[in-house]
Amino acid sequence: MYLDYGPTLPERYHDDRMFAMVRDPEWVYVYWELSDGKLPALIRRYGRQAVRRGSWRLLGRDGGSQRFATGLVAGETGSWYCKVGAQMTVQFSLVLRLPDGRAIEVLRSNTVRTPRLWPSERTDAAWYVSEEQFVGRYISDYEPPYTSGQGRSFPGFTIPVPSGLPGSDRVATQPAGQPAMVFPEFYLPENLPSSGTSGRSGAGQLFRRRNLTAGGRAGR
Amino acid sequence: MTTGYVMPVLHAHLPFIHHPEHPDFLEEDWLFEALTETYIPLLRMGEKLRRAGRTHALTMSLTPPLCEMLANPLLQKRYQAHLVKLHELADKEVARTAGGEARVHATARMYRRNFALALELWRGCRGNILRDFRRLQDANVLEIITCGATHGFLPYMFTPTAVYAQVEIACRNYAKHFGRRPRGIWLPECGYYPGLDAVLKQCGLRYFFLDTHGILLGEPRPRYGNYAPVACPTGVLAFARDAESSKQVWSAQEGYPGDFRYREFYRDLGYDAPYEYIKPYLHADGIRRNTGLKYHRITAANCGLGKKDWYDPPAAQAATEVHAANFMFNRQEQARHWHSELGIPPVIVCPYDAELFGHWWFEGPLFLEHFLTMVPTLQKEIETITPGEYLRRHQRHQIVTPSYSSWGDKGYGEVWLNGTNDWLYRHLHQAETRMQELARRFTRPGTVQRRALNQAARELLLAQASDWAFILTNKTAVPYAMKRTREHVHRFTRLYQQLKHGVIDRGFLADCEWKDCLFREIDYRVYR
């Protein structure tokens, strides 16, 4: 039977974009895309070999400057579900980690805040209600639609930032078989082209092919 | 003395489905079924309440795409033809079942009567049932509120401008259909994020609705929980759903619609009747589908479709009265409890999808009619109220910033953002930014350019409907949802490219305008 799914949409729009969306109190979805000029500019600055051998990561920072990172992600275009926890103000970066250890921030997302899972600690003098009263009245018999840990297992999850860096006390599981990551510095190159620049290069094509080979995610 | 208020709210929504390019289109049945089983029975109920002098009985959101379909001449014409066919089928059924099982014959007669009444109402208002809804609002029986222009899930828009466009276009559309701007809004999927109220205020809206946890997890703690509205920092009020009354109607296990006497939804004449007999009432493809004529009752828990007993209309109707009385009793108890606990008359907000009443729960409109009739006549403790009337009586509200929330499964955004539908957003967001680019660039467009700009806005809005992501999650009509999203993004992109390059394909533009013909009044400058 023929099923009409409509016209095909473009895989990319050739813009620099990174956008974070809060799915629930624990998970944030991030998608991104690099403009055509971004990779050539990185290559000009750091060298073809360094960029080719570099690895792409998502780095998240919360308001308290804690950092957490995902495993390997696709470079030019991709998406990821990140478990960040409730009441976190998070901003993501797409980071290219070069073989010499430098981490280059290539894109930065909007800042999002995940909602709370528990009633506010704040009350209002004119509308005072103690925490005990509030929980007894409204929460004890209430079945919340979402409880912590209810989220499905997505490929993106937090991994510990190595010791010695801010936020190194975050506890999570590191993907098996992947090396620990080091983010000694956070570079923001000054001469990367801004959104909308054009100019495709062989290196960009190479990255795309490699990503596709790895099922849409850069793998090595 | 009033101990508390009950605020029944029905959210009536369907995505815009209009296919003039096909003489017969399956998904248009969604509207036709809802008209026959929900909207027309609700109108008849409203008319009875109006004649009885009832006021502030019910709040109802009629979403802009639904209003646009109800006002669409082609869909009106097609619906009338559909209803005439149904009436003809019911006529045949009355003849076929005569002399057989009494319950079956009574059911056939019930359908014939229902379809005849629907036809009478339809012809009486010349297919313009919005006029009748407006009349109920003007008589204060009903308070009609709006929704997002195409029911886009607002927390997942890319820019505040796109959120503003969804709300403002909805308000203008409401004014077109109901003669004034709306006072309240049903946020699509109850999707709220802190700050959204600023957009609502900008559009002149005074209140909206949230799921329970949207208020309970608000900042600071709301003293009255979800039993009084809270004022957002902008002054716009948020009412929250009452979980208990919701469960009594929604729950598949404990809810009234699961009573064994009620009609079984999944057993339909379209599948049971001999093929040649039913074929004239199927679509042109001849595939067996639901006709709306169903002869069986739920019968028992876990009862297979083949073992269902006959539906007995008087028994089911009697059950609605008992359930309405029980619903009222429980609200009285609830109001009494919260009144003594809080020292204010609580407002118990009971929102439901309108289509639950009549379409899914066949007896739902009758249940509602009994409830709305019983409340003012059988007791004095509780009264039904609409948000407008509540705000007229109560002016002091705690200031609370509600929490990000929705009324979807698990309470947040997962229904509209998961592995089945997350691919949508990069396209929608791209289109949003492009639409804004066009709106800023074209300050003095020519006639054709203006048409193209307005059509681009329509295509973007249609692509944003939360229905497509919802369908992809629930895997119900996946190819259609995929096709619709892709087509609207594709049409938008073509118009964008044509405008950008200064060459507008008038044939293509006219085709888009013909198919996606909602919001004639739209002004693309809302995206500036």
XYZ file of C-alpha atoms in Angstrom:
748
model
C 0.000 0.000 0.000
C 1.337 3.421 -0.921
C 1.581 5.827 1.968
C 2.182 9.465 1.219
C 4.422 11.054 3.827
C 4.663 14.371 1.987
C 7.680 16.125 0.523
C 11.138 15.562 1.942
C 12.484 18.358 4.098
C 16.080 19.538 3.993
C 18.528 17.844 6.321
C 20.219 21.152 7.027
C 19.574 24.847 6.667
C 23.240 25.834 6.665
C 22.893 28.152 9.635
C 24.628 28.239 12.990
C 22.008 27.234 15.488
C 21.910 25.495 18.810
C 18.646 25.333 20.691
C 17.713 23.758 23.996
C 14.174 22.719 24.935
C 13.023 21.557 28.346
C 11.234 18.238 28.066
C 10.467 17.719 31.752
C 12.044 18.406 35.139
C 15.038 16.240 34.330
C 15.624 16.164 30.613
C 16.566 18.816 28.109
C 16.645 18.266 24.377
C 19.294 20.098 22.390
C 19.687 20.264 18.643
C 22.269 22.085 16.608
C 23.572 22.781 13.163
C 26.759 24.396 11.889
C 26.828 26.794 8.988
C 28.899 25.857 5.979
C 31.689 28.224 6.846
C 32.270 27.006 10.372
C 34.367 23.929 9.710
C 36.612 25.564 7.121
C 37.262 28.357 9.593
C 38.191 25.843 12.283
C 40.505 24.101 9.848
C 42.169 27.357 8.864
C 42.803 28.137 12.479
C 43.743 24.756 13.961
C 44.755 22.703 10.980
C 42.989 20.022 9.005
C 44.462 17.089 10.913
C 43.652 18.547 14.305
C 40.020 19.198 13.356
C 39.613 15.828 11.664
C 41.013 14.005 14.665
C 39.132 16.125 17.170
C 36.001 14.887 18.905
C 32.701 16.656 19.413
C 31.047 16.902 22.792
C 28.116 18.717 24.303
C 29.031 20.677 27.353
C 26.433 21.954 29.770
C 26.862 24.636 32.384
C 24.397 25.422 35.075
C 24.010 28.743 36.806
C 26.519 27.777 39.484
C 29.190 27.269 36.821
C 29.100 23.520 37.192
C 29.874 21.729 33.993
C 28.820 18.380 32.656
C 29.369 16.772 29.320
C 27.870 14.186 27.046
C 29.695 11.448 25.209
C 30.629 11.852 21.576
C 28.095 13.607 19.410
C 27.802 14.430 15.738
C 29.533 17.617 14.690
C 27.765 19.438 11.908
C 24.194 18.646 12.787
C 22.716 16.598 15.564
C 20.540 16.393 18.614
C 20.771 14.986 22.106
C 18.661 14.386 25.199
C 20.579 15.497 28.259
C 19.634 14.559 31.784
C 20.292 17.669 33.807
C 17.982 17.345 36.813
C 15.291 19.590 38.232
C 15.595 23.325 38.902
C 18.738 23.750 36.860
C 19.523 26.753 34.707
C 21.489 25.295 31.856
C 23.242 26.488 28.766
C 24.875 24.116 26.312
C 27.886 24.405 24.096
C 28.992 22.305 21.201
C 32.649 21.786 21.818
C 35.370 20.460 19.555
C 38.050 18.801 21.604
C 41.347 18.881 19.740
C 43.924 16.113 20.066
C 46.162 18.400 22.134
C 43.429 18.716 24.747
C 42.128 22.154 23.888
C 38.346 22.437 23.844
C 36.917 24.875 21.326
C 33.408 26.154 21.848
C 31.836 26.197 18.419
C 28.189 26.888 19.236
C 26.307 28.013 22.284
C 22.613 27.439 23.035
C 19.959 29.518 24.701
C 19.704 29.211 28.462
C 16.852 27.098 29.832
C 15.617 26.289 33.298
C 14.124 22.966 34.285
C 11.083 23.116 36.566
C 10.945 22.047 40.163
C 9.739 18.648 41.343
C 8.762 19.760 44.818
C 6.765 22.761 46.069
C 8.545 26.036 46.587
C 10.352 26.701 49.872
C 9.075 30.257 49.686
C 5.864 31.432 51.203
C 4.343 34.841 51.186
C 3.652 36.782 54.405
C 0.246 37.975 53.274
C -0.693 34.524 51.994
C 1.213 32.454 54.525
C 0.974 28.717 54.410
C 3.529 26.577 56.210
C 5.294 23.838 54.345
C 3.680 21.255 56.575
C 0.200 22.660 55.958
C 0.824 22.906 52.253
C 2.073 19.367 51.860
C -0.640 17.983 54.131
C -3.402 19.762 52.273
C -2.395 19.560 48.662
C 0.488 17.200 48.113
C 0.030 14.130 50.290
C -2.982 12.816 48.344
C -1.880 14.171 45.013
C -0.379 11.886 42.432
C 2.046 14.032 40.460
C 2.158 13.268 36.761
C 5.936 13.075 36.822
C 8.350 11.682 39.355
C 12.088 11.703 39.299
C 13.648 8.839 37.429
C 10.576 8.257 35.305
C 12.331 9.395 32.143
C 13.326 6.760 29.676
C 16.955 5.913 29.087
C 18.247 8.155 26.346
C 21.687 8.023 24.816
C 22.647 11.350 26.377
C 23.453 11.274 30.048
C 25.669 13.161 32.394
C 29.187 11.992 33.007
C 31.554 13.273 35.669
C 33.738 16.234 34.875
C 37.231 15.136 35.865
C 38.498 16.174 39.271
C 40.124 19.519 39.591
C 37.513 21.273 37.492
C 34.482 23.130 38.721
C 31.567 20.820 39.161
C 33.650 17.706 39.473
C 31.398 16.358 42.189
C 28.579 15.618 39.759
C 27.915 11.949 39.880
C 26.750 10.004 36.898
C 27.687 7.051 34.831
C 30.358 7.302 32.236
C 29.647 5.422 29.022
C 31.526 2.149 29.021
C 34.618 2.046 26.877
C 34.955 5.788 26.487
C 37.910 7.705 27.835
C 37.485 10.341 30.490
C 37.323 13.825 29.048
C 39.383 16.794 29.988
C 38.299 20.349 29.455
C 41.280 22.328 30.668
C 40.218 25.537 29.001
C 37.216 26.872 27.268
C 38.261 28.569 24.062
C 35.986 30.752 22.046
C 37.824 31.470 18.819
C 37.451 35.051 17.744
C 37.659 34.627 14.035
C 35.031 31.959 13.443
C 32.464 33.106 10.923
C 29.090 34.135 12.177
C 25.741 32.723 11.170
C 24.958 32.632 7.494
C 28.475 32.519 6.073
C 28.892 30.237 3.140
C 31.717 28.283 1.612
C 31.724 24.532 1.762
C 34.951 22.640 1.943
C 36.161 19.136 1.484
C 36.624 18.853 5.212
C 32.956 19.581 5.799
C 31.985 16.874 3.368
C 34.362 14.460 5.039
C 32.803 15.068 8.413
C 29.323 14.569 7.055
C 30.232 11.260 5.469
C 31.866 10.044 8.623
C 28.903 11.053 10.732
C 26.517 9.291 8.429
C 28.631 6.160 8.526
C 28.344 6.151 12.266
C 24.570 6.300 12.097
C 24.349 10.036 12.432
C 26.681 10.262 15.389
C 30.369 10.858 15.123
C 32.085 7.725 16.219
C 35.637 6.654 16.109
C -25.060 30.351 50.906
C -22.542 29.216 48.347
C -19.925 26.928 49.815
C -17.982 26.604 46.615
C -17.960 26.872 42.860
C -17.681 24.289 40.130
C -16.218 25.479 36.858
C -16.819 22.970 34.042
C -14.564 23.751 31.080
C -14.760 21.992 27.721
C -11.872 22.305 25.320
C -13.159 21.870 21.760
C -10.412 21.476 19.237
C -9.621 19.766 15.967
C -6.754 20.517 13.613
C -7.615 22.341 10.406
C -8.479 19.639 7.882
C -9.736 20.897 4.561
C -9.036 19.100 1.322
C -10.889 20.699 -1.565
C -8.519 18.877 -3.913
C -10.289 15.590 -3.073
C -14.006 14.988 -3.493
C -13.999 12.829 -0.385
C -11.391 12.876 2.355
C -11.237 10.489 5.290
C -9.755 12.827 7.903
C -12.528 15.372 7.337
C -14.704 12.835 9.147
C -13.045 13.921 12.406
C -14.975 17.170 12.169
C -18.184 15.523 10.980
C -18.185 12.977 13.809
C -17.482 15.660 16.385
C -20.278 17.822 14.968
C -22.868 15.062 15.109
C -21.848 13.544 18.398
C -20.459 16.464 20.389
C -20.928 20.027 19.155
C -24.560 19.760 18.067
C -25.660 17.834 21.195
C -23.845 20.430 23.323
C -25.595 23.232 21.468
C -28.942 21.561 22.040
C -28.094 21.246 25.705
C -27.037 24.905 25.850
C -30.278 25.947 24.231
C -32.281 24.058 26.875
C -30.265 25.764 29.607
C -30.844 29.135 27.986
C -34.581 28.558 27.876
C -34.465 27.549 31.541
C -32.775 30.855 32.347
C -29.494 29.288 33.455
C -26.408 31.499 33.440
C -22.657 30.948 33.928
C -23.113 27.220 33.392
C -20.170 26.317 31.234
C -16.883 27.562 29.802
C -15.865 26.356 26.400
C -12.814 26.916 24.272
C -13.526 26.850 20.564
C -10.122 26.866 18.971
C -9.430 29.035 15.918
C -8.899 26.105 13.513
C -12.167 24.578 14.687
C -14.002 27.896 14.250
C -12.512 28.276 10.789
C -13.679 24.801 9.810
C -17.145 25.373 11.240
C -17.400 28.570 9.185
C -16.004 27.018 6.011
C -18.645 26.757 3.234
C -17.146 23.644 1.623
C -16.966 21.748 4.899
C -20.477 22.903 5.770
C -21.738 21.557 2.471
C -19.883 18.280 2.897
C -21.116 17.881 6.443
C -24.710 18.356 5.410
C -24.323 15.659 2.766
C -22.686 13.393 5.376
C -25.510 13.961 7.839
C -28.189 13.328 5.228
C -26.513 9.997 4.430
C -26.366 9.089 8.106
C -30.035 9.884 8.478
C -30.791 7.726 5.466
C -28.781 4.862 6.968
C -30.573 5.236 10.299
C -33.899 5.132 8.429
C -32.878 1.859 6.826
C -31.761 0.576 10.186
C -35.114 1.318 11.761
C -36.780 -0.733 9.029
C -34.199 -3.523 9.223
C -34.417 -3.925 12.981
C -38.222 -3.723 13.259
C -39.669 -6.874 14.733
C -36.329 -8.087 16.038
C -34.557 -7.544 19.353
C -36.321 -4.637 21.060
C -33.141 -2.980 22.334
C -31.606 -2.942 18.868
C -34.692 -1.401 17.362
C -34.845 1.198 20.129
C -31.224 2.069 19.425
C -31.874 2.423 15.707
C -34.795 4.733 16.466
C -32.598 6.728 18.806
C -30.064 7.290 16.028
C -32.737 8.295 13.560
C -34.119 10.797 16.039
C -30.656 12.173 16.883
C -29.738 12.627 13.229
C -33.095 14.225 12.491
C -32.598 16.686 15.344
C -29.066 17.407 14.194
C -30.328 18.071 10.664
C -33.054 20.328 11.992
C -30.573 22.352 14.032
C -28.088 22.442 11.173
C -30.641 23.633 8.646
C -32.109 26.060 11.173
C -28.819 27.910 11.472
C -27.931 27.324 7.802
C -24.841 25.429 8.793
C -23.470 28.288 10.847
C -23.406 26.775 14.316
C -20.907 29.385 15.517
C -23.819 31.797 15.433
C -25.671 29.573 17.927
C -22.629 29.317 20.189
C -22.335 33.081 20.104
C -25.972 33.420 21.054
C -25.386 31.216 24.096
C -22.446 33.386 25.064
C -24.496 36.551 24.640
C -27.113 35.005 26.948
C -24.389 34.315 29.571
C -25.071 30.573 29.510
C -21.671 29.924 28.084
C -18.325 31.690 28.238
C -16.306 31.071 25.094
C -12.551 31.368 25.275
C -9.868 31.104 22.633
C -6.735 29.030 22.214
C -3.483 29.259 20.233
C -4.100 30.142 16.570
C -3.406 26.576 15.443
C -2.927 24.918 18.837
C 0.867 25.187 18.702
C 2.598 24.027 21.890
C 3.838 27.406 23.080
C 6.773 26.256 25.282
C 8.435 24.847 22.166
C 8.334 27.943 20.009
C 11.721 29.363 19.105
C 11.010 33.051 19.581
C 8.654 35.161 21.709
C 7.390 36.714 18.473
C 6.089 33.349 17.286
C 4.318 32.861 20.621
C 2.820 36.320 20.318
C 1.676 35.558 16.760
C -0.088 32.348 17.868
C -1.951 34.229 20.598
C -2.683 37.488 18.787
C -3.901 35.795 15.602
C -6.184 33.662 17.780
C -7.595 36.764 19.491
C -8.290 38.478 16.179
C -9.933 35.344 14.845
C -12.113 35.156 17.939
C -13.179 38.752 17.371
C -14.139 37.872 13.805
C -16.389 35.029 14.936
C -17.753 36.305 18.240
C -17.825 40.068 17.819
C -15.335 41.013 20.543
C -11.855 40.039 21.714
C -11.620 37.071 24.101
C -11.076 37.452 27.833
C -9.566 34.065 28.422
C -7.500 31.437 26.713
C -7.078 27.710 26.902
C -3.340 27.360 26.371
C -2.722 24.628 23.794
C -2.196 21.425 25.783
C -2.202 23.659 28.916
C 1.431 24.298 27.973
C 2.767 27.071 30.183
C 6.241 28.386 30.887
C 7.119 31.263 33.256
C 6.899 34.474 31.276
C 4.165 33.339 28.914
C 1.639 35.408 30.857
C 3.380 38.567 29.600
C 2.366 37.653 26.051
C -1.181 36.925 27.182
C -1.359 40.306 28.873
C -0.026 42.004 25.760
C -2.937 40.453 23.868
C -5.453 41.664 26.443
C -6.227 38.266 27.941
C -7.203 38.130 31.600
C -6.988 34.451 32.471
C -5.857 30.999 31.385
C -5.869 27.419 32.663
C -3.141 25.133 33.937
C -2.800 21.577 35.071
C -2.787 21.090 38.845
C 0.977 20.903 39.296
C 1.433 24.148 37.339
C 0.057 25.992 40.360
C 1.045 23.629 43.183
C 4.676 23.936 42.130
C 4.394 27.689 41.669
C 6.606 30.262 43.332
C 5.886 31.113 46.174
C 3.638 28.366 47.576
C 0.014 29.136 46.666
C -1.924 29.393 49.905
C -5.142 28.020 48.432
C -3.485 25.386 46.285
C -5.484 24.855 43.131
C -8.770 25.948 44.756
C -8.399 29.622 43.872
C -6.822 31.237 40.851
C -3.455 32.906 41.283
C -2.293 36.119 39.674
C 0.887 35.855 37.632
C 3.338 38.732 38.139
C 1.733 40.435 35.129
C -1.694 40.244 36.757
C -3.055 37.612 34.361
C -4.902 34.945 36.337
C -4.285 31.206 36.218
C -6.947 28.657 37.150
C -5.787 25.084 37.770
C -7.420 21.775 37.093
C -8.893 19.844 39.992
C -7.404 16.367 39.951
C -10.247 14.598 41.763
C -13.103 15.660 39.507
C -10.944 15.039 36.461
C -10.321 11.487 37.512
C -14.018 10.779 37.996
C -14.617 11.466 34.348
C -11.289 10.729 32.661
C -10.187 7.558 34.395
C -10.669 4.430 32.296
C -10.960 2.316 35.458
C -12.883 4.522 37.878
C -14.463 7.041 35.510
C -18.161 7.165 34.706
C -17.669 6.529 30.960
C -16.549 2.982 31.765
C -19.958 2.029 33.194
C -21.122 -1.226 31.609
C -24.431 0.286 30.538
C -22.799 2.882 28.344
C -22.295 2.495 24.638
C -19.256 0.618 23.367
C -17.187 2.841 21.087
C -15.208 0.188 19.255
C -18.040 -1.950 17.907
C -19.647 -0.274 14.921
C -22.137 -1.101 12.208
C -19.456 -0.197 9.661
C -17.748 -3.468 10.556
C -20.761 -5.573 11.544
C -23.135 -5.015 8.616
C -23.027 -7.012 5.366
C -20.614 -5.286 3.017
C -23.020 -4.521 0.171
C -25.496 -3.054 2.632
C -22.999 -0.716 4.266
C -20.872 0.125 1.206
C -22.883 3.199 0.144
C -22.095 4.720 3.552
C -18.362 4.158 3.429
C -15.787 6.350 1.759
C -15.023 5.991 -1.934
C -12.188 3.563 -1.167
C -14.806 1.114 0.154
C -12.816 0.245 3.279
C -14.926 -0.625 6.304
C -14.831 2.146 8.879
C -16.877 3.498 11.764
C -20.237 4.920 10.759
C -21.245 6.160 14.208
C -24.067 3.625 14.519
C -23.179 1.287 17.361
C -25.506 -1.247 18.912
C -23.569 -2.626 21.841
C -22.773 -1.605 25.361
C -19.520 -1.936 27.258
C -21.081 -4.950 29.019
C -18.219 -5.932 31.348
C -14.578 -5.302 32.116
C -12.246 -7.022 29.670
C -15.158 -8.210 27.571
C -14.120 -9.011 24.002
C -15.865 -7.100 21.207
C -17.564 -10.288 20.045
C -19.197 -10.823 23.422
C -20.750 -7.416 23.893
C -24.400 -7.268 24.891
C -26.954 -5.038 23.150
C -27.074 -1.393 24.056
C -30.164 -0.374 25.948
C -30.806 3.387 25.519
C -33.172 3.862 28.513
C -30.760 2.033 30.851
C -27.822 4.147 29.657
C -29.852 7.339 29.990
C -30.830 6.406 33.525
C -27.150 5.858 34.342
C -26.305 9.411 33.283
C -28.738 10.775 35.835
C -27.261 8.669 38.612
C -23.725 9.644 37.629
C -24.579 13.343 37.404
C -26.096 13.185 40.895
C -22.999 11.409 42.160
C -20.737 13.972 40.514
C -22.704 16.768 42.134
C -22.623 15.026 45.533
C -18.858 14.640 45.338
C -18.390 18.288 44.402
C -20.587 19.301 47.344
C -18.444 17.211 49.667
C -15.300 18.637 48.151
C -16.563 22.219 48.407
C -17.626 21.700 52.018
C -14.235 20.256 52.931
C -12.160 22.964 51.251
C -14.418 25.738 52.448
C -13.879 24.699 56.056
C -10.180 24.109 55.485
C -9.436 27.337 53.598
C -12.155 29.725 54.724
C -12.998 30.743 51.162
C -15.416 29.296 48.647
C -13.122 27.035 46.624
C -13.356 26.942 42.860
C -13.229 23.401 41.516
C -12.051 23.576 37.925
C -13.191 20.602 35.826
C -11.689 20.748 32.341
C -12.210 18.066 29.720
C -11.736 17.621 26.017
C -15.137 18.507 24.580
C -14.979 15.567 22.204
C -14.948 13.199 25.170
C -18.589 14.177 25.603
C -20.577 12.520 22.863
C -17.872 11.197 20.607
C -15.951 8.956 23.010
C -18.484 8.933 25.804
C -21.720 8.848 23.886
C -23.884 9.686 26.886
C -21.552 12.506 28.027
C -23.717 15.440 26.843
C -26.710 14.010 28.675
C -24.616 13.552 31.831
C -23.536 17.175 31.555
C -27.086 18.362 30.966
C -28.288 16.528 34.069
C -25.443 17.933 36.139
C -25.958 21.516 34.971
C -29.690 21.215 35.584
C -29.380 19.562 38.989
C -26.897 22.014 40.467
C -29.216 25.055 40.616
C -32.393 23.108 41.285
C -31.544 20.417 43.826
C -29.181 22.144 46.247
C -27.734 25.484 47.337
C -24.198 24.598 48.411
C -22.389 24.738 45.109
C -22.970 26.743 41.994
C -21.474 26.544 38.570
C -19.428 29.509 37.503
C -17.453 30.811 34.569
C -14.057 32.535 34.936
C -15.468 35.924 33.957
C -18.147 35.733 36.616
C -15.646 34.474 39.209
C -13.363 37.436 38.522
C -16.288 39.808 38.798
C -17.016 38.472 42.277
C -13.445 38.014 43.533
C -10.795 40.652 42.950
C -8.005 39.781 45.372
C -5.554 37.085 44.360
C -2.183 35.851 45.521
C 0.707 36.615 43.176
C 2.415 33.396 42.152
C 4.598 32.466 39.213
C 3.261 29.134 37.991
C 5.606 26.341 37.002
C 6.342 25.020 33.531
C 3.687 22.357 32.931
C 1.200 20.838 30.519
C -1.744 18.482 30.807
C -0.059 15.874 28.631
C 1.116 12.489 29.814
C 3.648 12.975 32.647
C 2.716 16.643 32.906
C 5.388 18.360 30.810
C 6.515 18.213 27.198
C 7.345 14.596 26.485
C 4.247 13.960 24.375
C 5.380 16.693 21.958
C 9.107 16.085 22.259
C 10.403 12.551 21.970
C 12.151 10.307 19.491
C 9.114 10.152 17.184
C 8.656 13.875 16.681
C 11.734 15.845 17.798
C 12.860 16.167 14.162
C 9.999 18.599 13.591
C 11.409 21.430 15.630
C 14.458 22.435 13.642
C 12.178 22.928 10.631
C 9.535 24.824 12.566
C 12.125 27.049 14.194
C 13.802 27.780 10.904
C 10.456 28.743 9.423
C 9.764 30.992 12.428
C 12.953 32.971 11.945
C 12.395 33.164 8.205
C 8.854 34.453 8.716
C 10.176 37.183 10.954
C 12.814 38.014 8.407
C 10.107 38.404 5.757
C 7.918 40.514 8.035
C 10.776 42.913 8.730
C 11.918 43.057 5.137
C 8.595 43.694 3.424
C 7.430 47.010 4.797
C 5.458 48.051 1.722
C 4.541 44.913 -0.173
C 2.547 44.891 -3.401
C -0.765 43.068 -3.574
C 0.650 39.719 -4.627
C 3.540 40.007 -2.201
C 1.127 40.702 0.618
C -0.898 37.645 -0.324
C 2.265 35.536 -0.342
C 3.382 36.930 3.014
C 0.022 36.215 4.595
C -0.039 32.737 3.115
C 3.465 32.056 4.407
C 2.210 32.956 7.879
C -0.732 30.544 7.470
C 1.574 27.722 6.387
C 3.856 28.303 9.356
C 0.928 28.350 11.760
C -0.507 25.149 10.319
C 2.847 23.398 10.600
C 3.050 24.412 14.271
C -0.149 22.603 15.325
C 0.608 20.370 18.305
C -1.713 17.751 16.813
C 0.951 16.475 14.422
C 3.520 15.825 17.147
C 0.775 14.266 19.271
C -0.287 11.909 16.487
C 3.319 10.883 15.838
C 3.675 10.004 19.527
C 0.429 8.075 19.693
C 0.952 6.416 16.323
C -2.643 6.888 15.213
C -2.570 8.591 11.782
C 1.189 8.862 11.339
C 1.429 9.211 7.536
C -1.162 11.968 7.561
C 0.545 13.881 10.393
C 3.929 13.546 8.667
C 2.490 14.669 5.383
C 0.749 17.660 6.869
C 3.805 18.920 8.709
C 6.096 18.421 5.762
C 3.668 19.967 3.303
C 3.195 23.118 5.348
C 6.924 23.551 5.932
C 7.519 22.887 2.247
C 4.884 25.387 1.118
C 6.218 27.936 3.561
C 9.761 27.464 2.301
C 8.722 27.833 -1.330
C 6.872 31.043 -0.567
C 9.850 32.293 1.426
C 12.231 31.589 -1.452
C 9.891 33.181 -3.974
C 9.470 36.310 -1.878
C 13.175 36.504 -1.281
C 14.002 36.198 -4.950
C 11.208 38.483 -6.069
C 9.457 35.915 -8.265
C 6.121 34.731 -6.935
C 4.492 31.777 -8.647
C 0.902 32.972 -8.669
C -0.474 29.534 -9.512
C 1.308 27.996 -6.534
C 0.190 30.825 -4.269
C -3.417 30.458 -5.368
C -3.238 26.705 -4.783
C -1.949 27.239 -1.236
C -4.650 29.828 -0.575
C -7.294 27.444 -1.839
C -6.195 24.525 0.323
C -5.017 26.300 3.463
C -7.697 28.926 3.524
C -8.029 29.702 7.210
C -7.573 33.136 8.779
C -8.669 35.324 5.855
C -8.094 38.276 8.177
C -4.448 37.456 8.896
C -1.848 40.209 8.761
C 1.731 38.941 8.429
C 3.003 42.050 10.239
C 2.165 40.350 13.521
C 5.586 38.682 13.071
C 7.485 41.975 13.230
